[in-house]
Coordinates of C-alpha atoms in Angstrom, one line a residue:
Chain A
X1 CA -22.2 25.1 1.3
X2 CA -23.8 25.9 -2.2
X3 CA -24.1 23.3 -3.9
X4 CA -22.6 25.2 -7.1
X5 CA -19.9 26.4 -4.6
X6 CA -15.9 24.9 -4.5
X7 CA -14.9 24.5 -1.2
X8 CA -11.1 25.1 -0.4
X9 CA -9.8 25.0 2.9
X10 CA -8.1 28.1 4.3
X11 CA -4.7 26.2 4.8
X12 CA -4.8 24.9 1.1
X13 CA -4.0 26.3 -2.1
X14 CA -6.0 26.3 -5.2
X15 CA -5.2 28.3 -8.1
X16 CA -7.2 26.9 -11.1
X17 CA -10.4 28.4 -12.5
X18 CA -11.1 25.3 -13.7
X19 CA -12.4 23.2 -10.3
X20 CA -16.4 22.1 -10.7
X21 CA -19.3 23.1 -8.5
X22 CA -19.1 21.4 -5.4
X23 CA -15.8 20.5 -5.0
X24 CA -13.6 20.1 -2.1
X25 CA -10.2 20.7 -1.4
X26 CA -8.6 20.2 1.7
X27 CA -5.9 21.7 4.2
X28 CA -2.7 21.2 2.7
X29 CA -3.9 20.7 -0.7
X30 CA -2.7 22.0 -3.7
X31 CA -4.2 22.3 -7.1
X32 CA -2.5 24.1 -9.9
X33 CA -3.6 27.0 -12.4
X34 CA -4.2 24.9 -15.9
X35 CA -5.6 21.3 -13.9
X36 CA -8.9 20.2 -14.7
X37 CA -11.4 19.3 -11.8
X38 CA -14.7 18.3 -12.6
X39 CA -18.2 18.6 -10.1
X40 CA -18.3 16.6 -6.8
X41 CA -15.4 16.1 -6.0
X42 CA -13.7 15.0 -3.1
X43 CA -9.1 16.9 -2.9
X44 CA -8.0 15.1 0.4
X45 CA -5.2 17.3 2.3
X46 CA -1.6 17.1 0.8
X47 CA -2.8 15.7 -2.7
X48 CA -1.1 17.5 -5.5
X49 CA -2.7 18.4 -9.0
X50 CA -0.4 19.7 -11.5
X51 CA -1.3 22.3 -14.6
X52 CA -2.3 19.7 -17.7
X53 CA -3.8 17.0 -15.3
X54 CA -7.3 16.3 -16.0
X55 CA -9.8 15.1 -13.1
X56 CA -13.4 14.1 -14.1
X57 CA -17.0 14.4 -12.2
X58 CA -17.3 13.3 -8.6
X59 CA -13.7 11.9 -8.3
X60 CA -12.4 10.7 -5.2
X61 CA -8.7 11.6 -4.3
X62 CA -7.5 10.6 -1.0
X63 CA -5.1 12.2 0.5
X64 CA -1.1 12.8 -0.9
X65 CA -2.3 11.5 -4.3
X66 CA 0.0 13.4 -6.3
X67 CA -1.3 13.7 -11.0
X68 CA 0.8 14.9 -13.3
X69 CA 0.9 17.4 -16.4
X70 CA -0.7 14.1 -19.0
X71 CA -2.7 12.1 -16.2
X72 CA -6.1 11.7 -17.2
X73 CA -8.8 10.7 -14.6
X74 CA -11.8 9.6 -16.1
X75 CA -15.7 10.6 -13.8
X76 CA -16.3 8.1 -10.8
X77 CA -12.6 6.9 -9.7
X78 CA -11.4 6.3 -6.4
X79 CA -7.4 7.4 -6.2
X80 CA -6.3 5.8 -2.7
X81 CA -4.6 7.4 -0.5
X82 CA -0.8 8.0 -1.5
X83 CA -1.6 6.6 -5.3
X84 CA 1.4 8.4 -7.2
X85 CA 1.0 9.3 -11.4
X86 CA 4.4 9.7 -13.6
X87 CA 4.5 11.2 -16.6
X88 CA 8.0 10.3 -17.1
X89 CA 9.3 6.9 -18.0
X90 CA 13.2 7.9 -18.7
X91 CA 13.7 10.4 -15.8
X92 CA 17.1 12.3 -15.1
X93 CA 17.5 15.2 -13.8
X94 CA 19.8 16.8 -16.4
X95 CA 17.5 16.2 -19.4
X96 CA 15.2 18.7 -19.9
X97 CA 12.0 17.3 -21.5
X98 CA 9.0 19.1 -23.4
X99 CA 5.7 18.1 -22.1
X100 CA 5.1 16.2 -26.3
X101 CA 7.4 13.2 -24.6
X102 CA 4.9 12.3 -21.4
X103 CA 3.4 9.2 -22.2
X104 CA 0.1 10.1 -21.4
X105 CA -1.2 7.8 -18.5
X106 CA -5.0 7.2 -18.3
X107 CA -8.1 5.8 -15.5
X108 CA -11.1 5.2 -17.0
X109 CA -14.6 5.9 -15.7
X110 CA -15.5 3.9 -12.4
X111 CA -11.7 2.6 -11.6
X112 CA -10.1 2.5 -8.2
X113 CA -6.5 2.5 -7.6
X114 CA -5.4 1.4 -4.5
X115 CA -3.8 2.9 -1.9
X116 CA -0.2 3.6 -2.0
X117 CA -0.3 2.1 -5.4
X118 CA 2.3 3.0 -8.8
X119 CA 0.8 3.5 -11.7
X120 CA 3.9 3.5 -14.1
X121 CA 3.0 6.0 -17.4
X122 CA 1.3 5.4 -21.0
X123 CA -0.7 2.4 -19.7
X124 CA -4.6 3.0 -19.6
X125 CA -6.6 1.5 -16.0
X126 CA -9.6 0.2 -17.3
X127 CA -13.2 1.0 -16.4
X128 CA -14.3 -0.1 -12.8
X129 CA -11.2 -1.9 -12.7
X130 CA -9.5 -2.5 -9.4
X131 CA -6.0 -2.0 -9.0
X132 CA -5.1 -3.4 -5.3
X133 CA -3.0 -1.2 -2.3
X134 CA 1.3 -0.9 -3.4
X135 CA 0.7 -2.8 -6.6
X136 CA 3.1 -1.1 -9.1
X137 CA 1.1 -0.8 -12.6
X138 CA 3.3 -1.2 -15.2
X139 CA 0.8 -2.3 -18.1
X140 CA -2.8 -1.9 -19.2
X141 CA -5.2 -2.9 -17.0
X142 CA -8.5 -4.6 -18.6
X143 CA -12.2 -3.0 -17.7
X144 CA -12.6 -4.6 -14.5
X145 CA -9.6 -6.4 -14.1
X146 CA -8.1 -7.2 -10.0
X147 CA -5.2 -6.8 -10.7
X148 CA -1.9 -6.8 -7.1
X149 CA 1.7 -6.8 -6.7
X150 CA 4.5 -5.6 -8.1
X151 CA 4.4 -5.9 -10.8
X152 CA 0.7 -5.8 -10.7
X153 CA -1.2 -8.9 -12.4
X154 CA -4.8 -9.5 -12.8
X155 CA -5.7 -12.2 -9.6
X156 CA -9.3 -11.7 -10.4
X157 CA -12.5 -9.5 -11.8
X158 CA -13.9 -6.7 -9.8
X159 CA -17.9 -5.9 -9.9
X160 CA -18.9 -2.7 -10.6
X161 CA -19.7 -2.6 -6.9
X162 CA -16.2 -3.5 -5.7
X163 CA -16.4 -6.9 -4.7
X164 CA -14.2 -9.8 -6.5
X165 CA -16.4 -11.6 -8.8
X166 CA -17.0 -15.2 -8.0
X167 CA -16.4 -17.8 -10.7
X168 CA -19.7 -17.8 -12.2
X169 CA -19.3 -14.3 -12.7
X170 CA -22.3 -13.4 -11.0
X171 CA -22.0 -11.0 -8.0
X172 CA -24.2 -10.9 -5.1
X173 CA -24.8 -7.5 -5.7
X174 CA -27.1 -8.5 -8.7
X175 CA -24.9 -7.6 -11.2
X176 CA -23.5 -10.2 -13.5
X177 CA -21.1 -10.9 -16.6
X178 CA -20.0 -12.3 -19.9
X179 CA -16.1 -13.2 -20.6
X180 CA -15.2 -12.9 -24.3
X181 CA -11.8 -14.1 -24.7
X182 CA -10.0 -11.9 -22.2
X183 CA -12.5 -9.3 -21.9
X184 CA -15.2 -8.1 -18.9
X185 CA -18.4 -7.5 -19.4
X186 CA -21.3 -6.0 -18.0
X187 CA -25.0 -8.3 -18.3
X188 CA -27.8 -6.4 -20.2
Chain B
X1 CA 14.5 35.3 -9.4
X2 CA 18.2 36.5 -10.3
X3 CA 20.1 33.0 -11.2
X4 CA 22.0 33.8 -7.0
X5 CA 18.6 34.2 -5.2
X6 CA 17.0 31.3 -3.6
X7 CA 13.2 31.2 -4.1
X8 CA 10.8 30.2 -1.0
X9 CA 6.9 29.5 -1.8
X10 CA 5.3 31.4 1.0
X11 CA 4.0 28.3 1.9
X12 CA 6.9 26.3 2.4
X13 CA 9.0 26.0 5.1
X14 CA 13.2 26.8 4.7
X15 CA 14.5 27.2 8.0
X16 CA 18.5 26.1 6.5
X17 CA 21.1 29.0 6.1
X18 CA 23.1 25.5 3.9
X19 CA 20.3 26.3 0.3
X20 CA 22.0 26.9 -3.0
X21 CA 21.6 29.8 -5.9
X22 CA 19.2 29.0 -7.4
X23 CA 17.6 26.5 -6.1
X24 CA 13.6 26.4 -5.4
X25 CA 11.5 25.8 -2.5
X26 CA 7.9 24.6 -3.3
X27 CA 4.9 24.9 -1.6
X28 CA 4.2 23.1 2.1
X29 CA 7.8 21.8 1.6
X30 CA 10.0 21.9 4.8
X31 CA 13.9 22.3 4.9
X32 CA 15.0 21.9 8.0
X33 CA 17.7 24.0 10.3
X34 CA 20.9 22.0 9.3
X35 CA 20.2 20.2 6.0
X36 CA 22.2 21.4 3.5
X37 CA 21.1 21.9 -0.2
X38 CA 23.0 22.1 -3.5
X39 CA 22.9 24.7 -6.3
X40 CA 19.5 25.2 -9.0
X41 CA 17.7 22.4 -7.4
X42 CA 14.3 21.7 -7.4
X43 CA 12.2 20.4 -4.3
X44 CA 9.1 19.9 -4.6
X45 CA 5.7 20.6 -2.6
X46 CA 5.6 18.2 0.7
X47 CA 9.0 17.2 0.3
X48 CA 11.8 16.9 3.4
X49 CA 14.6 17.1 3.5
X50 CA 16.2 16.7 7.3
X51 CA 18.3 18.4 9.8
X52 CA 21.7 16.4 8.7
X53 CA 20.4 15.2 5.2
X54 CA 23.1 16.1 2.0
X55 CA 22.1 17.3 -1.5
X56 CA 23.8 18.2 -4.3
X57 CA 23.3 20.3 -6.9
X58 CA 20.8 20.5 -9.7
X59 CA 18.9 17.5 -8.0
X60 CA 15.3 17.0 -8.5
X61 CA 13.8 16.2 -5.6
X62 CA 9.9 15.5 -6.5
X63 CA 6.9 15.7 -4.6
X64 CA 7.0 14.1 -0.8
X65 CA 10.2 13.1 -1.0
X66 CA 11.9 12.3 2.2
X67 CA 15.4 12.5 3.3
X68 CA 16.7 12.1 6.3
X69 CA 20.9 12.6 8.5
X70 CA 22.6 10.2 7.2
X71 CA 21.5 10.1 3.6
X72 CA 23.4 12.1 0.8
X73 CA 22.1 12.6 -2.3
X74 CA 24.6 13.9 -5.1
X75 CA 24.4 16.0 -7.6
X76 CA 22.4 15.7 -10.5
X77 CA 20.1 13.1 -9.0
X78 CA 17.1 12.6 -10.0
X79 CA 14.3 11.8 -6.5
X80 CA 10.8 10.4 -7.9
X81 CA 7.6 11.4 -6.5
X82 CA 7.2 10.2 -3.0
X83 CA 10.8 8.0 -2.9
X84 CA 11.8 7.7 0.9
X85 CA 14.8 7.0 1.9
X86 CA 15.2 5.6 5.9
X87 CA 18.1 5.6 8.1
X88 CA 17.1 3.6 11.2
X89 CA 17.4 -0.8 10.1
X90 CA 15.7 -2.0 13.3
X91 CA 13.1 0.9 14.0
X92 CA 11.5 0.6 17.6
X93 CA 9.2 3.9 19.1
X94 CA 11.1 2.5 22.2
X95 CA 14.4 2.7 21.9
X96 CA 16.1 6.1 21.2
X97 CA 19.4 5.7 19.1
X98 CA 22.0 8.4 18.8
X99 CA 22.6 9.9 15.3
X100 CA 26.4 7.0 14.9
X101 CA 23.5 4.2 14.5
X102 CA 22.1 5.0 11.8
X103 CA 22.8 3.3 8.4
X104 CA 24.3 6.1 5.6
X105 CA 22.6 6.2 3.0
X106 CA 24.1 7.2 -0.8
X107 CA 23.2 8.1 -3.6
X108 CA 25.8 8.5 -6.6
X109 CA 25.8 11.8 -9.3
X110 CA 23.2 11.0 -11.8
X111 CA 21.0 8.3 -11.0
X112 CA 17.5 8.8 -10.8
X113 CA 15.5 6.8 -7.9
X114 CA 11.4 6.2 -9.7
X115 CA 8.3 7.5 -8.4
X116 CA 7.3 5.8 -4.4
X117 CA 10.4 3.8 -5.0
X118 CA 11.8 3.0 -1.2
X119 CA 15.6 2.8 -0.1
X120 CA 16.0 1.2 2.8
X121 CA 19.6 2.3 4.8
X122 CA 23.1 1.8 4.2
X123 CA 23.1 1.2 0.9
X124 CA 24.4 3.3 -2.2
X125 CA 22.9 3.5 -5.1
X126 CA 25.8 3.6 -8.3
X127 CA 25.7 6.9 -10.4
X128 CA 23.3 6.5 -13.4
X129 CA 21.7 4.6 -12.3
X130 CA 17.9 4.1 -12.5
X131 CA 15.8 2.4 -9.8
X132 CA 12.0 2.0 -11.3
X133 CA 9.1 3.0 -9.5
X134 CA 8.0 1.0 -6.4
X135 CA 10.6 -0.5 -5.8
X136 CA 12.3 -1.5 -2.9
X137 CA 15.9 -1.2 -2.7
X138 CA 17.8 -3.9 -0.1
X139 CA 21.0 -3.5 -1.4
X140 CA 24.1 -2.0 -3.5
X141 CA 22.8 -0.8 -7.2
X142 CA 26.2 -0.5 -9.4
X143 CA 26.7 2.1 -11.7
X144 CA 24.0 2.6 -14.0
X145 CA 22.0 -0.5 -13.1
X146 CA 18.3 -1.0 -14.0
X147 CA 16.3 -2.1 -10.6
X148 CA 13.0 -2.9 -10.3
X149 CA 10.9 -5.0 -8.1
X150 CA 10.8 -5.9 -4.5
X151 CA 13.2 -6.9 -3.5
X152 CA 14.7 -4.5 -6.2
X153 CA 16.2 -6.4 -8.8
X154 CA 18.6 -6.2 -11.8
X155 CA 16.9 -6.5 -14.9
X156 CA 19.1 -4.6 -17.4
X157 CA 21.1 -1.3 -17.9
X158 CA 20.6 2.4 -18.3
X159 CA 22.4 4.7 -20.3
X160 CA 23.4 8.8 -18.9
X161 CA 20.0 9.6 -20.8
X162 CA 17.7 7.2 -19.4
X163 CA 17.0 4.9 -21.8
X164 CA 17.2 1.5 -21.4
X165 CA 20.2 -0.5 -23.2
X166 CA 20.1 -2.7 -25.7
X167 CA 21.9 -6.2 -25.5
X168 CA 25.0 -4.2 -27.7
X169 CA 25.4 -1.7 -24.8
X170 CA 24.8 0.9 -27.6
X171 CA 22.6 3.4 -26.7
X172 CA 20.8 5.5 -30.1
X173 CA 21.4 9.1 -28.6
X174 CA 25.1 8.5 -29.5
X175 CA 26.5 6.8 -25.9
X176 CA 28.3 3.3 -25.5
X177 CA 29.0 1.7 -22.6
X178 CA 32.0 -1.7 -21.7
X179 CA 30.6 -4.7 -19.7
X180 CA 33.8 -6.1 -17.4
X181 CA 32.7 -8.8 -14.6
X182 CA 29.6 -7.2 -13.8
X183 CA 31.2 -3.6 -14.1
X184 CA 29.0 -1.1 -16.9
X185 CA 31.7 2.1 -17.4
X186 CA 31.0 4.3 -20.1
X187 CA 33.3 3.8 -23.8
X188 CA 35.9 7.1 -23.4
Chain C
X1 CA 7.5 23.2 27.0
X2 CA 6.6 21.3 30.0
X3 CA 5.8 17.6 29.8
X4 CA 1.7 18.4 30.9
X5 CA 1.9 20.2 27.2
X6 CA 0.7 19.4 23.3
X7 CA 3.4 21.4 21.0
X8 CA 1.1 21.6 18.2
X9 CA 3.8 23.4 15.5
X10 CA 2.5 26.7 14.2
X11 CA 2.4 25.5 10.3
X12 CA 0.3 22.1 12.1
X13 CA -3.5 21.2 12.3
X14 CA -4.5 19.9 15.4
X15 CA -8.1 20.1 15.8
X16 CA -8.8 17.4 18.2
X17 CA -8.9 18.0 21.7
X18 CA -8.1 14.2 22.7
X19 CA -4.2 14.5 23.0
X20 CA -1.8 13.5 25.5
X21 CA 0.7 15.2 27.5
X22 CA 4.2 15.7 25.6
X23 CA 2.6 15.4 22.2
X24 CA 4.7 17.2 19.5
X25 CA 3.0 17.9 16.1
X26 CA 5.0 19.0 13.2
X27 CA 4.9 21.1 10.4
X28 CA 2.2 20.7 7.7
X29 CA 0.5 17.6 10.1
X30 CA -3.5 17.6 10.6
X31 CA -5.0 15.7 13.1
X32 CA -8.8 15.9 13.1
X33 CA -11.6 16.5 15.4
X34 CA -11.9 13.2 17.2
X35 CA -9.3 11.3 16.5
X36 CA -7.5 10.7 19.4
X37 CA -3.9 10.4 20.0
X38 CA -2.0 9.5 23.7
X39 CA 0.6 10.6 25.5
X40 CA 4.4 11.6 24.8
X41 CA 3.3 10.8 20.2
X42 CA 5.8 11.8 17.7
X43 CA 3.4 12.8 15.0
X44 CA 5.6 13.8 12.2
X45 CA 5.7 16.7 9.4
X46 CA 2.8 16.0 6.9
X47 CA 1.4 13.1 8.6
X48 CA -2.2 13.1 8.9
X49 CA -4.9 11.4 11.2
X50 CA -8.6 11.2 10.7
X51 CA -11.8 11.4 13.1
X52 CA -11.9 8.0 14.3
X53 CA -8.4 6.7 14.6
X54 CA -7.0 6.0 17.6
X55 CA -3.4 6.0 18.7
X56 CA -2.2 5.4 22.2
X57 CA 1.1 6.7 24.2
X58 CA 4.8 6.7 23.1
X59 CA 3.5 6.2 19.4
X60 CA 5.9 7.3 16.3
X61 CA 3.9 8.5 13.4
X62 CA 6.9 9.5 11.1
X63 CA 6.0 12.2 7.9
X64 CA 2.9 11.9 6.5
X65 CA 2.1 8.6 7.7
X66 CA -2.2 8.5 6.9
X67 CA -4.7 7.6 9.6
X68 CA -8.7 6.4 8.9
X69 CA -11.3 5.6 11.3
X70 CA -11.0 2.5 11.5
X71 CA -7.4 1.8 12.7
X72 CA -5.8 1.7 16.5
X73 CA -2.4 2.1 16.8
X74 CA -1.6 0.7 20.7
X75 CA 1.0 1.9 22.9
X76 CA 4.8 2.5 21.3
X77 CA 4.3 1.4 18.5
X78 CA 6.7 2.8 15.1
X79 CA 4.8 3.9 12.3
X80 CA 7.5 4.8 9.5
X81 CA 7.0 7.3 7.0
X82 CA 4.8 7.0 4.4
X83 CA 3.1 4.2 6.0
X84 CA 0.1 4.2 5.1
X85 CA -2.8 1.6 6.0
X86 CA -6.7 1.8 4.8
X87 CA -10.3 1.2 5.9
X88 CA -12.2 -0.3 2.9
X89 CA -11.2 -3.1 1.2
X90 CA -13.4 -2.6 -2.1
X91 CA -13.7 1.2 -2.4
X92 CA -15.2 2.8 -5.5
X93 CA -16.3 6.2 -5.4
X94 CA -19.7 6.1 -6.8
X95 CA -20.1 4.0 -3.2
X96 CA -21.1 5.3 0.1
X97 CA -20.6 3.2 2.7
X98 CA -21.2 3.6 6.4
X99 CA -18.8 3.6 8.9
X100 CA -19.6 0.5 10.4
X101 CA -19.0 -1.0 6.9
X102 CA -15.0 0.0 7.3
X103 CA -12.8 -3.3 8.4
X104 CA -10.6 -2.2 11.4
X105 CA -7.4 -2.6 11.9
X106 CA -4.8 -2.7 14.8
X107 CA -1.4 -2.6 15.7
X108 CA -0.4 -4.0 18.7
X109 CA 2.0 -2.8 21.2
X110 CA 5.5 -2.1 20.6
X111 CA 5.2 -3.5 16.6
X112 CA 7.0 -1.3 13.8
X113 CA 5.8 -0.8 10.0
X114 CA 8.4 -0.3 7.9
X115 CA 8.9 2.9 5.7
X116 CA 6.3 2.9 2.6
X117 CA 4.5 0.1 4.1
X118 CA 1.1 -0.7 3.2
X119 CA -1.3 -1.7 5.5
X120 CA -4.6 -3.9 4.2
X121 CA -7.4 -2.8 6.3
X122 CA -8.8 -6.1 8.1
X123 CA -5.7 -7.6 10.1
X124 CA -3.7 -7.6 12.8
X125 CA -0.5 -6.8 13.2
X126 CA 1.1 -8.3 16.6
X127 CA 3.3 -7.3 19.5
X128 CA 6.8 -6.5 18.4
X129 CA 6.2 -7.1 15.1
X130 CA 8.2 -6.0 12.4
X131 CA 7.0 -5.2 8.9
X132 CA 9.6 -4.4 6.2
X133 CA 10.1 -0.9 4.8
X134 CA 8.0 -1.2 1.1
X135 CA 5.9 -4.8 2.4
X136 CA 2.6 -4.6 1.6
X137 CA 0.2 -6.5 4.3
X138 CA -3.3 -8.2 3.5
X139 CA -3.4 -10.7 5.8
X140 CA -2.8 -11.0 10.6
X141 CA 1.3 -10.9 10.8
X142 CA 1.7 -13.0 14.8
X143 CA 3.7 -11.3 17.3
X144 CA 7.1 -10.6 16.8
X145 CA 7.3 -11.6 13.2
X146 CA 9.5 -10.0 10.5
X147 CA 7.3 -9.8 7.5
X148 CA 8.7 -8.3 4.0
X149 CA 7.6 -8.0 0.6
X150 CA 4.5 -7.8 -2.1
X151 CA 2.2 -9.4 -0.9
X152 CA 4.1 -10.0 2.5
X153 CA 5.7 -12.8 4.3
X154 CA 7.0 -13.9 7.3
X155 CA 11.2 -14.4 6.6
X156 CA 11.7 -14.2 10.8
X157 CA 11.4 -13.6 14.1
X158 CA 12.5 -10.1 15.2
X159 CA 13.8 -9.3 19.0
X160 CA 11.7 -6.1 21.1
X161 CA 15.2 -4.1 20.7
X162 CA 15.0 -4.6 17.0
X163 CA 17.5 -7.0 15.5
X164 CA 15.9 -10.0 13.5
X165 CA 16.6 -13.0 15.8
X166 CA 19.2 -16.2 14.7
X167 CA 18.8 -19.4 14.7
X168 CA 18.5 -19.9 18.7
X169 CA 16.0 -17.5 18.9
X170 CA 18.5 -15.5 21.3
X171 CA 19.1 -12.6 21.1
X172 CA 22.3 -10.6 21.8
X173 CA 20.5 -8.1 23.7
X174 CA 19.9 -10.3 26.0
X175 CA 16.7 -11.7 25.8
X176 CA 15.6 -14.4 23.9
X177 CA 12.9 -17.0 23.0
X178 CA 10.9 -19.7 22.5
X179 CA 8.7 -21.1 20.1
X180 CA 5.3 -23.4 20.3
X181 CA 4.2 -24.0 17.1
X182 CA 4.1 -21.3 15.0
X183 CA 4.0 -18.8 18.1
X184 CA 6.6 -17.3 19.5
X185 CA 7.5 -15.9 23.3
X186 CA 9.6 -14.2 25.2
X187 CA 11.2 -16.2 27.9
X188 CA 10.8 -15.4 31.5

């Protein structure tokens, strides 16, 4: 396909007219009307993106990922297979809620969410953070943090390249970082 | 649609003739012949309801929920996205089992099962209990209990409205409760 | 159908020509071109098997299971509903990887993976091991081991029949085992 086109698999369902150029939507995936998906994304089989969800550019949405209204995914995020988000902290079938009662969730640029991770609503996952497979995230995740477990806790720091950083905070890929207080930042 | 009708999305597959009025079945969902689903339910994309499963009235079955034979969901239950049930405690591919060897599971009226929770078979989730996102439930959950973690443990009590109850057991919504032994009940 | 045929549900998508006789592929499941699936398997609704994945004979692939390139499933394995695998230990959306950078995962003959379990790449699940529902497996699992939790730890041993073995390592089904070091084996 031309770079400027959206590819929608014949067995997918794409109802949104706000999907960016070069994005591919695979079999049995469903993007609802009113969902925004950026350019160059890959939306894999059985993924679901609800009206109101916002997805940036060059995002990988692996199979069966579920994204809701009030969830924002920034550019170049990796959402692993079966990663699931929420937007209602106290769901009850008999209680009808309006959109302004949903708790917003944001995954910031370049972060990765591991396979089968659960992201409880109302939190922010920081830039280039790495949420381990199967983690249950119930609070904010700092930039570059590597978190695992249920509930998820920080067990280290992740490089932009994806590797866990060694104690000296210099990655084999060439990048290095500095820790000030409990905040990691990339060295210039 | 009229209140008395069942809505089945053109990309869904509803083979059961025991689905109640006003129930909606969304894209890529599959309800098998012999599954019972009550009135006014919402069965979201990619959900699967097997022959022999029983779902009450006004139940929310969020996306990708999987329900089997021997699972009973009572009225007004909320099943969060990707919540998964089981019916065989010791599954082996080479061992064929008959229906009477499945362990039954029941979710009682008004309870909520969080996103990506796993409900191991043979247990009962009590009325208005709230199972947190990502929890792995391996034993009975008392009425109104709030349970989280892997394995799930009780960390508090939930109000019918969905809020966590404060120490005094009186919710801001107006309802209050009493604890006798380890059993919570609603005050008249 | 005849034993020699493959059954593909009209709403499934089977693009592989390497699927064995007697295998059934159910609604909304997708087997990609280049995936190998053996004889007599059951591939349930919404399952996904990627190019490069290898599945043996008589394997149960329950609903919504996700299998990737570099994942090998041996004969008679049970993959519980929503069980998810991975092949990239350090996923980043902006980092393109070649196939030889994936970490291979193998599930050996007769093992069972519980519902909603997460299998982190690069490990082997041993013969007849039993991974509990909701477990997050991050290291090798010995033959016959019963593992649960996040991260998964061994809490006992499982018989070939699926039962947890009692202290004496003799199952009610008639089979008995011996432990040498930390390795369990079936008595002749």
